[in-house]
Every structure is written in C-alpha cells, then in structure tokens.
C-alpha cells in the first residue's frame, strides 16, 4: 500500500512504520523515518535533520539532499540520497548479526562523517565534486566499527589516528556493486562509470587508539 503525503515541515513522518510505502512531494520536517522498521519512504525533494534516526529496517530514498545527523544511531535498513548530506551523517551507526545499515550519499557531506561509527557502511560518491575531497573535516572521529567508502582521488583532511585508510580492492568493489546498482536505479545514473572509479576505504585501527580520546595512556 502506498500513501502520498503533502506534509511540508511535519516531523516524525513514518516513525516506526513497518510496511507499505510513503511518498512525499514536499520537504518533511526533522526525524523523517525515525525508528523505521521495514517500510519504504520516497522523498521527491530535500529532507531535513535526523532522517532515519535509529531506524531498524526499511529504505529511505531522498531525491535531493539531507540535513545534519542523517542515520543517527541507525541499526539497519538503507538510506540513499541523490545529492548531499550535512554534518555528522552516520553518527553512532551500529550493526548486529544480520542487521547491517547502509547510507549512500550521491554528492558530498559535511564534517564528522561516521563519528563514533560502530558498524554498517557509509558510501560517499562525490558526484560533481571530483576535483576535491567530498567529505569535510574529522571524518571517522571515534570510529570503532564498520567501513566508510569514498569515491575520490583526494585523501580526506584531518583523519584521526584511530582510522586506517587504503585503496579499495576487488572485494570492496564486489561489496559496493549492489549498492551502486540500487543508487543508479533510484536516480537514473550509470553504474559502470561509478564502479570504475577510485575509492578509498576507511576502517578502524585494530590497535584501537580510539580509547585515547578519553584516557591518558
């Protein structure tokens, strides 16, 4: 069942929804799809802050940009946005057993991407930003799980000591391919050119210097 809502600025649309599809043709308010648990939300425009806050399952597709803290404490499901994300996207993302949340950003995002990330996948495609790094400062601060994929030739600035960065390999591209396929299906892009691009992979340092943010050792 699909419901179409014209809900400019309304908060908590789709909160906890378990089934069906919600289609929005205006800009919703904060916490769109909070605690989403299986439903699909399509936004034909931009979304504001805290989209997908603590969502557990389902899909949110934004044909535009998202505000700050997209996917805050996200535990499962997927968020795809055609354009940009604000600050602190993916903060406190986590995963458990078969639950592995995914956020795919078509454009760029602000500072503190993946802050305190404990699991899941963050993918920044940087479409239209190929001449510079598509993320802001302090990417991966406090990261202790999951992965961040950046489609770029430019290393992000201010990477913290607890993050290891490397070039993506064949296994990474196999993992990315279905996500890129979904992105291209939603937004009418060409997968082959995205898949052929260079990606950096950010993962936590196994020596776990993350604790050094809080203790003197």
Coordinates of N, CA, C and O in Angstrom, one line a residue, residues 62-199:
X62 N 15.9 9.7 -0.9 CA 15.7 11.1 -1.0 C 16.3 11.6 -2.3 O 17.5 11.6 -2.6
X63 N 15.4 12.1 -3.1 CA 15.7 12.7 -4.4 C 16.1 14.2 -4.2 O 15.5 15.1 -4.8
X64 N 17.2 14.3 -3.5 CA 17.7 15.7 -3.1 C 18.8 15.5 -2.1 O 19.5 14.5 -2.1
X65 N 18.8 16.4 -1.1 CA 19.8 16.4 0.0 C 19.2 16.2 1.3 O 18.0 16.4 1.5
X66 N 20.0 15.8 2.3 CA 19.6 15.6 3.7 C 20.3 16.6 4.6 O 21.5 16.9 4.3
X67 N 19.7 16.9 5.7 CA 20.4 17.8 6.7 C 21.4 17.0 7.6 O 21.9 16.0 7.2
X68 N 21.6 17.6 8.8 CA 22.6 17.0 9.7 C 22.1 15.7 10.3 O 20.9 15.5 10.4
X69 N 23.0 14.9 10.8 CA 22.8 13.7 11.6 C 21.9 12.7 10.9 O 21.1 12.0 11.5
X70 N 22.0 12.6 9.6 CA 21.3 11.5 8.9 C 21.7 10.2 9.3 O 22.9 9.9 9.4
X71 N 20.8 9.3 9.6 CA 21.1 8.0 10.1 C 21.7 7.9 11.5 O 22.4 6.9 11.8
X72 N 21.3 8.8 12.3 CA 21.8 8.9 13.7 C 21.5 7.5 14.4 O 20.3 7.1 14.4
X73 N 22.5 6.8 14.9 CA 22.3 5.6 15.6 C 21.5 4.5 14.8 O 20.8 3.7 15.4
X74 N 21.7 4.6 13.5 CA 21.0 3.7 12.6 C 21.4 2.2 12.9 O 22.6 2.0 13.0
X75 N 20.4 1.3 12.9 CA 20.7 -0.1 13.3 C 20.5 -1.0 12.2 O 20.8 -2.2 12.3
X76 N 19.8 -0.6 11.1 CA 19.5 -1.5 10.0 C 18.8 -0.7 8.9 O 18.5 0.5 9.0
X77 N 18.6 -1.4 7.7 CA 18.0 -0.7 6.6 C 18.9 0.1 5.8 O 20.2 0.0 5.9
X78 N 18.4 1.0 4.9 CA 19.3 1.7 4.0 C 18.7 3.1 3.7 O 17.5 3.3 3.7
X79 N 19.6 4.1 3.5 CA 19.2 5.4 3.2 C 20.0 5.8 1.9 O 21.3 5.7 1.9
X80 N 19.4 6.2 0.9 CA 20.0 6.6 -0.4 C 19.6 8.1 -0.6 O 18.4 8.4 -0.6
X81 N 20.6 8.9 -0.8 CA 20.3 10.3 -1.2 C 21.0 10.7 -2.5 O 22.2 10.3 -2.7
X82 N 20.3 11.4 -3.3 CA 20.9 11.7 -4.6 C 22.0 12.8 -4.6 O 22.9 12.7 -5.3
X83 N 21.8 13.7 -3.6 CA 22.8 14.8 -3.5 C 23.6 14.8 -2.3 O 24.3 13.8 -2.0
X84 N 23.5 15.8 -1.4 CA 24.5 15.9 -0.3 C 23.9 15.6 1.0 O 22.7 15.5 1.2
X85 N 24.8 15.4 2.0 CA 24.4 15.3 3.4 C 25.1 16.3 4.3 O 26.1 16.8 3.9
X86 N 24.4 16.7 5.4 CA 25.0 17.7 6.3 C 26.1 17.1 7.2 O 26.8 16.1 6.8
X87 N 26.2 17.7 8.3 CA 27.2 17.3 9.3 C 26.8 16.0 10.0 O 25.6 15.7 10.2
X88 N 27.8 15.2 10.5 CA 27.6 14.1 11.4 C 26.6 13.0 10.8 O 25.9 12.4 11.5
X89 N 26.7 12.8 9.5 CA 26.0 11.7 8.9 C 26.6 10.4 9.4 O 27.8 10.2 9.4
X90 N 25.7 9.5 9.7 CA 26.1 8.2 10.2 C 26.7 8.1 11.6 O 27.3 7.1 12.0
X91 N 26.5 9.2 12.4 CA 27.0 9.2 13.8 C 26.3 8.0 14.6 O 25.1 7.8 14.5
X92 N 27.1 7.3 15.3 CA 26.7 6.2 16.1 C 26.0 5.0 15.3 O 25.3 4.3 15.9
X93 N 26.3 4.9 14.0 CA 25.8 3.8 13.3 C 26.3 2.5 13.9 O 27.4 2.4 14.4
X94 N 25.5 1.4 13.9 CA 25.9 0.2 14.5 C 25.3 -1.0 13.7 O 24.4 -0.8 12.9
X95 N 25.8 -2.2 14.0 CA 25.2 -3.4 13.3 C 25.2 -4.5 14.3 O 26.0 -4.6 15.3
X96 N 24.3 -5.5 14.1 CA 24.2 -6.6 15.0 C 23.7 -7.8 14.1 O 22.6 -7.8 13.5
X97 N 24.5 -8.9 14.1 CA 24.2 -10.1 13.4 C 23.9 -9.8 11.9 O 24.7 -9.2 11.2
X98 N 22.7 -10.1 11.5 CA 22.3 -9.8 10.1 C 22.0 -8.4 9.7 O 21.9 -8.0 8.6
X99 N 21.8 -7.6 10.8 CA 21.5 -6.2 10.5 C 22.8 -5.4 10.2 O 23.7 -5.3 11.1
X100 N 22.8 -4.8 9.0 CA 24.0 -4.0 8.6 C 23.5 -2.8 7.9 O 23.1 -2.8 6.7
X101 N 23.4 -1.6 8.5 CA 22.8 -0.4 7.9 C 23.7 0.1 6.8 O 24.9 -0.1 6.9
X102 N 23.1 0.8 5.9 CA 23.8 1.4 4.7 C 23.3 2.8 4.5 O 22.1 3.0 4.4
X103 N 24.3 3.7 4.3 CA 23.9 5.0 3.8 C 24.8 5.3 2.5 O 26.0 5.2 2.6
X104 N 24.1 5.7 1.5 CA 24.8 6.1 0.2 C 24.5 7.5 -0.1 O 23.3 7.9 -0.3
X105 N 25.5 8.3 -0.2 CA 25.4 9.8 -0.5 C 25.9 10.0 -1.9 O 27.1 9.7 -2.2
X106 N 25.1 10.6 -2.7 CA 25.5 10.8 -4.1 C 26.5 11.9 -4.3 O 27.4 11.9 -5.1
X107 N 26.3 13.0 -3.5 CA 27.2 14.2 -3.6 C 28.3 14.2 -2.5 O 29.1 13.2 -2.4
X108 N 28.3 15.2 -1.7 CA 29.3 15.3 -0.7 C 28.6 15.4 0.7 O 27.4 15.4 0.7
X109 N 29.4 15.5 1.7 CA 28.8 15.6 3.1 C 29.7 16.5 3.9 O 30.9 16.7 3.6
X110 N 29.2 17.0 5.0 CA 29.9 17.9 5.9 C 30.8 17.1 6.9 O 31.1 15.9 6.7
X111 N 31.3 17.8 7.8 CA 32.3 17.3 8.8 C 31.7 16.2 9.7 O 30.5 16.1 9.8
X112 N 32.6 15.4 10.3 CA 32.3 14.4 11.2 C 31.5 13.3 10.6 O 30.6 12.7 11.3
X113 N 31.7 12.9 9.4 CA 31.1 11.8 8.8 C 31.5 10.5 9.6 O 32.7 10.3 9.9
X114 N 30.5 9.7 9.9 CA 30.9 8.4 10.6 C 31.4 8.6 12.0 O 32.1 7.7 12.5
X115 N 31.0 9.7 12.7 CA 31.5 9.9 14.0 C 31.0 8.8 15.0 O 29.9 8.5 15.0
X116 N 32.0 8.2 15.7 CA 31.7 7.1 16.6 C 31.0 5.9 15.9 O 30.2 5.2 16.5
X117 N 31.3 5.7 14.6 CA 30.6 4.6 13.9 C 31.1 3.3 14.5 O 32.3 3.0 14.7
X118 N 30.1 2.4 14.7 CA 30.4 1.1 15.3 C 30.1 0.0 14.4 O 30.3 -1.2 14.7
X119 N 29.5 0.3 13.2 CA 29.1 -0.8 12.3 C 28.5 -0.2 11.0 O 28.2 1.0 11.0
X120 N 28.2 -1.0 10.1 CA 27.5 -0.6 8.9 C 28.4 0.0 7.8 O 29.6 0.1 8.0
X121 N 27.8 0.5 6.7 CA 28.6 1.0 5.6 C 28.1 2.4 5.3 O 26.9 2.7 5.2
X122 N 29.1 3.3 5.1 CA 28.8 4.6 4.6 C 29.5 4.8 3.3 O 30.7 4.5 3.2
X123 N 28.8 5.2 2.2 CA 29.4 5.4 0.9 C 29.2 6.8 0.4 O 28.0 7.3 0.4
X124 N 30.3 7.5 0.1 CA 30.2 8.9 -0.4 C 30.7 8.9 -1.9 O 31.9 8.6 -2.1
X125 N 29.8 9.1 -2.8 CA 30.1 9.0 -4.2 C 30.8 10.3 -4.8 O 31.4 10.3 -5.8
X126 N 30.5 11.4 -4.2 CA 31.2 12.7 -4.6 C 30.9 13.1 -6.0 O 31.7 13.7 -6.7
X127 N 29.7 12.8 -6.5 CA 29.3 13.1 -7.9 C 29.2 14.7 -8.0 O 28.5 15.3 -7.2
X128 N 30.0 15.2 -8.9 CA 30.1 16.7 -9.1 C 31.1 17.3 -8.2 O 31.4 18.5 -8.3
X129 N 31.8 16.5 -7.4 CA 32.9 17.1 -6.6 C 34.2 16.3 -6.8 O 35.1 16.2 -5.9
X130 N 34.4 15.9 -8.1 CA 35.6 15.1 -8.4 C 36.9 15.9 -8.2 O 38.0 15.3 -8.1
X131 N 36.9 17.2 -8.2 CA 38.1 18.0 -8.1 C 38.6 18.2 -6.7 O 39.6 18.9 -6.4
X132 N 37.8 17.7 -5.7 CA 38.2 17.8 -4.3 C 37.7 16.7 -3.5 O 36.9 15.9 -4.0
X133 N 38.1 16.6 -2.3 CA 37.6 15.5 -1.4 C 36.1 15.8 -1.0 O 35.8 16.9 -0.7
X134 N 35.2 14.8 -1.2 CA 33.8 15.1 -1.0 C 33.4 15.0 0.5 O 32.1 14.9 0.7
X135 N 34.3 15.0 1.4 CA 33.9 15.0 2.9 C 34.6 16.2 3.6 O 35.6 16.6 3.2
X136 N 33.9 16.6 4.7 CA 34.5 17.7 5.4 C 35.6 17.2 6.4 O 36.2 16.1 6.2
X137 N 35.8 18.0 7.4 CA 36.9 17.6 8.4 C 36.5 16.5 9.4 O 35.3 16.3 9.6
X138 N 37.5 15.9 10.0 CA 37.3 15.0 11.1 C 36.4 13.8 10.7 O 35.7 13.2 11.5
X139 N 36.6 13.3 9.5 CA 35.9 12.1 9.1 C 36.3 10.9 9.9 O 37.5 10.6 10.1
X140 N 35.4 10.1 10.4 CA 35.7 8.9 11.2 C 36.1 9.1 12.6 O 36.7 8.2 13.2
X141 N 35.9 10.3 13.2 CA 36.4 10.6 14.5 C 35.6 9.6 15.5 O 34.4 9.6 15.5
X142 N 36.4 8.9 16.3 CA 35.8 7.9 17.2 C 35.3 6.7 16.6 O 34.7 5.8 17.2
X143 N 35.6 6.4 15.3 CA 35.2 5.2 14.6 C 35.8 4.0 15.2 O 37.0 3.9 15.5
X144 N 34.9 3.0 15.5 CA 35.4 1.7 16.1 C 34.7 0.5 15.5 O 34.8 -0.6 16.0
X145 N 34.1 0.7 14.3 CA 33.5 -0.4 13.6 C 33.0 0.0 12.3 O 32.9 1.2 12.0
X146 N 32.6 -0.9 11.4 CA 32.1 -0.6 10.1 C 33.1 -0.1 9.1 O 34.3 -0.2 9.3
X147 N 32.6 0.4 7.9 CA 33.5 0.9 6.9 C 33.0 2.2 6.3 O 31.7 2.4 6.2
X148 N 33.9 3.0 5.8 CA 33.5 4.2 5.0 C 34.2 4.1 3.6 O 35.4 3.9 3.6
X149 N 33.4 4.2 2.6 CA 33.9 4.2 1.2 C 33.8 5.6 0.6 O 32.7 6.2 0.6
X150 N 34.9 6.1 0.1 CA 34.9 7.5 -0.5 C 35.3 7.3 -2.0 O 36.5 6.9 -2.3
X151 N 34.5 7.8 -2.9 CA 34.8 7.8 -4.3 C 35.6 9.1 -4.6 O 35.0 10.1 -4.8
X152 N 36.9 9.0 -4.6 CA 37.7 10.2 -4.8 C 39.1 9.8 -5.0 O 39.6 8.8 -4.6
X153 N 39.9 10.8 -5.5 CA 41.3 10.6 -5.6 C 42.0 11.4 -4.5 O 43.3 11.4 -4.4
X154 N 41.2 12.1 -3.7 CA 41.8 13.1 -2.7 C 41.6 12.6 -1.3 O 40.4 12.3 -0.9
X155 N 42.6 12.4 -0.6 CA 42.5 12.0 0.8 C 41.8 13.0 1.6 O 42.0 14.2 1.5
X156 N 40.9 12.5 2.5 CA 40.2 13.5 3.4 C 41.1 14.1 4.4 O 42.1 13.5 4.8
X157 N 40.8 15.4 4.8 CA 41.7 16.1 5.7 C 41.4 15.6 7.1 O 40.4 15.1 7.5
X158 N 42.4 15.8 8.0 CA 42.2 15.6 9.4 C 41.8 14.2 9.8 O 41.0 14.1 10.8
X159 N 42.3 13.2 9.2 CA 41.9 11.9 9.6 C 42.4 11.6 11.0 O 43.6 11.8 11.2
X160 N 41.6 11.1 11.9 CA 42.1 10.8 13.2 C 43.0 9.5 13.3 O 43.0 8.7 12.3
X161 N 43.7 9.4 14.3 CA 44.7 8.3 14.4 C 44.0 6.9 14.5 O 44.6 5.9 14.1
X162 N 42.8 6.9 14.9 CA 42.1 5.5 15.0 C 41.5 5.0 13.7 O 40.9 4.0 13.7
X163 N 41.8 5.7 12.6 CA 41.3 5.3 11.3 C 42.4 4.9 10.4 O 43.4 5.6 10.3
X164 N 42.2 3.8 9.7 CA 43.2 3.4 8.7 C 42.6 3.6 7.3 O 41.4 3.3 7.1
X165 N 43.3 4.1 6.4 CA 42.8 4.4 5.0 C 43.6 3.6 4.0 O 44.9 3.4 4.2
X166 N 42.9 3.0 3.1 CA 43.6 2.2 2.0 C 42.8 2.4 0.7 O 41.7 2.8 0.7
X167 N 43.4 2.0 -0.4 CA 42.7 1.9 -1.7 C 41.7 0.7 -1.7 O 42.0 -0.3 -1.2
X168 N 40.6 0.9 -2.3 CA 39.6 -0.2 -2.4 C 40.1 -1.3 -3.3 O 40.8 -1.0 -4.4
X169 N 39.9 -2.5 -3.0 CA 40.3 -3.7 -3.8 C 39.1 -4.3 -4.4 O 38.0 -3.9 -4.4
X170 N 39.3 -5.5 -5.0 CA 38.3 -6.2 -5.7 C 37.2 -6.6 -4.8 O 36.0 -6.6 -5.1
X171 N 37.5 -7.1 -3.6 CA 36.5 -7.5 -2.6 C 35.6 -6.3 -2.3 O 34.4 -6.4 -2.1
X172 N 36.2 -5.1 -2.1 CA 35.4 -3.9 -1.8 C 34.5 -3.6 -2.9 O 33.3 -3.2 -2.7
X173 N 34.9 -3.7 -4.2 CA 34.1 -3.3 -5.3 C 32.9 -4.3 -5.4 O 31.8 -3.9 -5.8
X174 N 33.2 -5.6 -5.1 CA 32.1 -6.5 -5.1 C 31.0 -6.2 -4.1 O 29.8 -6.3 -4.3
X175 N 31.5 -5.7 -2.9 CA 30.5 -5.2 -1.9 C 29.8 -4.0 -2.3 O 28.6 -3.8 -2.0
X176 N 30.5 -3.1 -3.0 CA 29.9 -1.8 -3.5 C 28.9 -2.0 -4.6 O 27.9 -1.2 -4.7
X177 N 29.1 -3.0 -5.5 CA 28.4 -3.1 -6.7 C 26.8 -3.1 -6.5 O 26.1 -2.3 -7.2
X178 N 26.3 -3.9 -5.6 CA 24.8 -3.9 -5.5 C 24.3 -2.6 -4.9 O 23.2 -2.1 -5.2
X179 N 25.1 -1.9 -4.1 CA 24.7 -0.6 -3.6 C 24.7 0.5 -4.7 O 23.8 1.3 -4.8
X180 N 25.7 0.4 -5.6 CA 25.7 1.3 -6.7 C 24.6 1.0 -7.7 O 24.0 1.9 -8.3
X181 N 24.3 -0.3 -7.8 CA 23.1 -0.6 -8.7 C 21.8 -0.1 -8.1 O 21.0 0.5 -8.9
X182 N 21.6 -0.1 -6.8 CA 20.4 0.5 -6.2 C 20.4 2.0 -6.4 O 19.4 2.5 -6.8
X183 N 21.5 2.6 -6.2 CA 21.6 4.1 -6.3 C 21.3 4.5 -7.8 O 20.5 5.4 -8.0
X184 N 21.8 3.8 -8.7 CA 21.6 4.1 -10.1 C 20.1 3.9 -10.5 O 19.5 4.6 -11.3
X185 N 19.5 2.8 -10.0 CA 18.1 2.5 -10.3 C 17.2 3.6 -9.7 O 16.2 4.0 -10.3
X186 N 17.5 4.1 -8.5 CA 16.7 5.2 -7.9 C 16.8 6.5 -8.6 O 15.9 7.2 -8.8
X187 N 18.1 6.8 -9.1 CA 18.3 8.2 -9.5 C 18.7 8.3 -11.0 O 19.1 9.4 -11.4
X188 N 18.7 7.2 -11.7 CA 18.9 7.3 -13.1 C 20.4 7.5 -13.5 O 20.7 8.2 -14.5
X189 N 21.3 6.9 -12.8 CA 22.7 7.1 -13.0 C 23.3 5.9 -13.7 O 22.6 4.8 -13.8
X190 N 24.5 6.0 -14.2 CA 25.2 4.9 -14.9 C 26.2 4.2 -13.9 O 27.1 4.8 -13.4
X191 N 25.9 2.9 -13.7 CA 26.7 2.2 -12.7 C 28.2 2.0 -13.1 O 29.1 2.1 -12.3
X192 N 28.4 1.7 -14.4 CA 29.7 1.3 -14.8 C 30.8 2.3 -14.5 O 31.9 2.0 -14.1
X193 N 30.4 3.6 -14.7 CA 31.4 4.7 -14.5 C 31.7 4.8 -13.0 O 32.8 5.1 -12.6
X194 N 30.7 4.7 -12.2 CA 30.9 4.8 -10.7 C 31.7 3.6 -10.2 O 32.6 3.8 -9.4
X195 N 31.5 2.4 -10.8 CA 32.2 1.2 -10.3 C 33.7 1.3 -10.8 O 34.5 0.7 -10.1
X196 N 33.9 1.9 -11.9 CA 35.3 2.0 -12.4 C 36.1 3.1 -11.7 O 37.3 3.2 -12.0
X197 N 35.5 3.9 -10.8 CA 36.3 5.0 -10.2 C 37.2 4.4 -9.1 O 37.1 3.3 -8.6
X198 N 38.0 5.3 -8.6 CA 38.9 5.0 -7.5 C 38.1 5.3 -6.2 O 37.4 6.3 -6.0
X199 N 38.3 4.4 -5.2 CA 37.7 4.5 -3.9 C 38.7 4.4 -2.8 O 39.6 3.5 -2.9

